[in-house]
Amino acid sequence: MDFTEEQINRYARHILLPEVGGEGQARLLNSRVLVVGAGGLGSPLLLYLAAAGVGTLGVVDDDTVDLTNLQRQIVHRTASVGRPKVDSAADTLAAINPDVRVVRHPVRLDPANAADLIADYDVVADGSDNFDTKFLLNDACYFAKKPLVGGALLRFAGQVYTFKAYETGDNPCYRCIFREPPPPDAVPSCAQAGVLGALCGIVGSTQATEVIKELLGIGESLAGSLLVIDALSTTFRKIRARRDPGCPLCGANPTILGLDGHGH
Ligand SMILES: [Zn+2]
């Protein structure tokens, strides 16, 4: 593809990188990433992926901007309180980079729409804040053979992971590690327990980095590892995560064969 003069300037610091170059930048501009949740993790994900020139960004969120969101959800502005998050995010992203097409999905991800939503995208980034969505995305991305770059946080603790369990080898999925959603109220939510706003930036920006690595096929994929972050002690630990042969999704004798079992 031929870059315009403006694009050569806009992406100059990427094009300088041997691992990206003009070819990689062109690939980003032709890439499609779905971001589920335009909240604490979705904000840095969307901001950095838009700035990087990822050509198509899908945003899934059925919520509106609330004043309590603004402490960490930096894609939204005070003037956007009350507006749909997909609209607020799309306006911010358009102002950052007009090269990017934002596709608004003002819906909640559910077992009936998940497969259709992710089908059009190259990589899925999970910025959701609940276990039902995380397990649903894990299963949907496994069946659709899409890389899933996820993140989670609570208080001062964060996690980042990439799952490509549809590939062979010792390559786990979310269920290999956590098996099934915890009972309701077993794990407090950020709304109940709080979260440090800037930690969302660390986790979401790390997710954005991993999404770009997956799109470009550069470096060492985070698949097969779990990055565990403790902001209070400033500790980043990369833990090996293994495939569980007994995993009900990606194991030797799977019992989850579709998305029908979700949502009960
Ligand atoms: Zn598994």
Short mmCIF file of C-alpha atoms and ligand atoms in Angstrom, two decimals, residues 138 165 172-177 243-244 247-251, ligand 1:
data_model
loop_
_atom_site.label_atom_id
_atom_site.label_comp_id
_atom_site.label_asym_id
_atom_site.label_seq_id
_atom_site.Cartn_x
_atom_site.Cartn_y
_atom_site.Cartn_z
CA ASN A 138 -12.54 -17.75 25.89
CA ALA A 165 -5.40 -22.90 22.60
CA PRO A 172 -3.65 -23.36 27.52
CA CYS A 173 -7.02 -21.61 27.49
CA TYR A 174 -8.65 -19.65 30.30
CA ARG A 175 -10.48 -22.79 31.46
CA CYS A 176 -7.21 -24.72 31.77
CA ILE A 177 -6.27 -22.24 34.49
CA ARG A 243 -2.61 -26.82 29.01
CA ASP A 244 -4.77 -29.07 31.19
CA CYS A 247 -9.84 -29.11 30.27
CA PRO A 248 -13.54 -29.33 29.34
CA LEU A 249 -12.90 -27.02 26.35
CA CYS A 250 -9.46 -27.69 24.87
CA GLY A 251 -8.55 -30.99 26.60
ZN ZN B 1 -8.33 -25.31 28.09
#
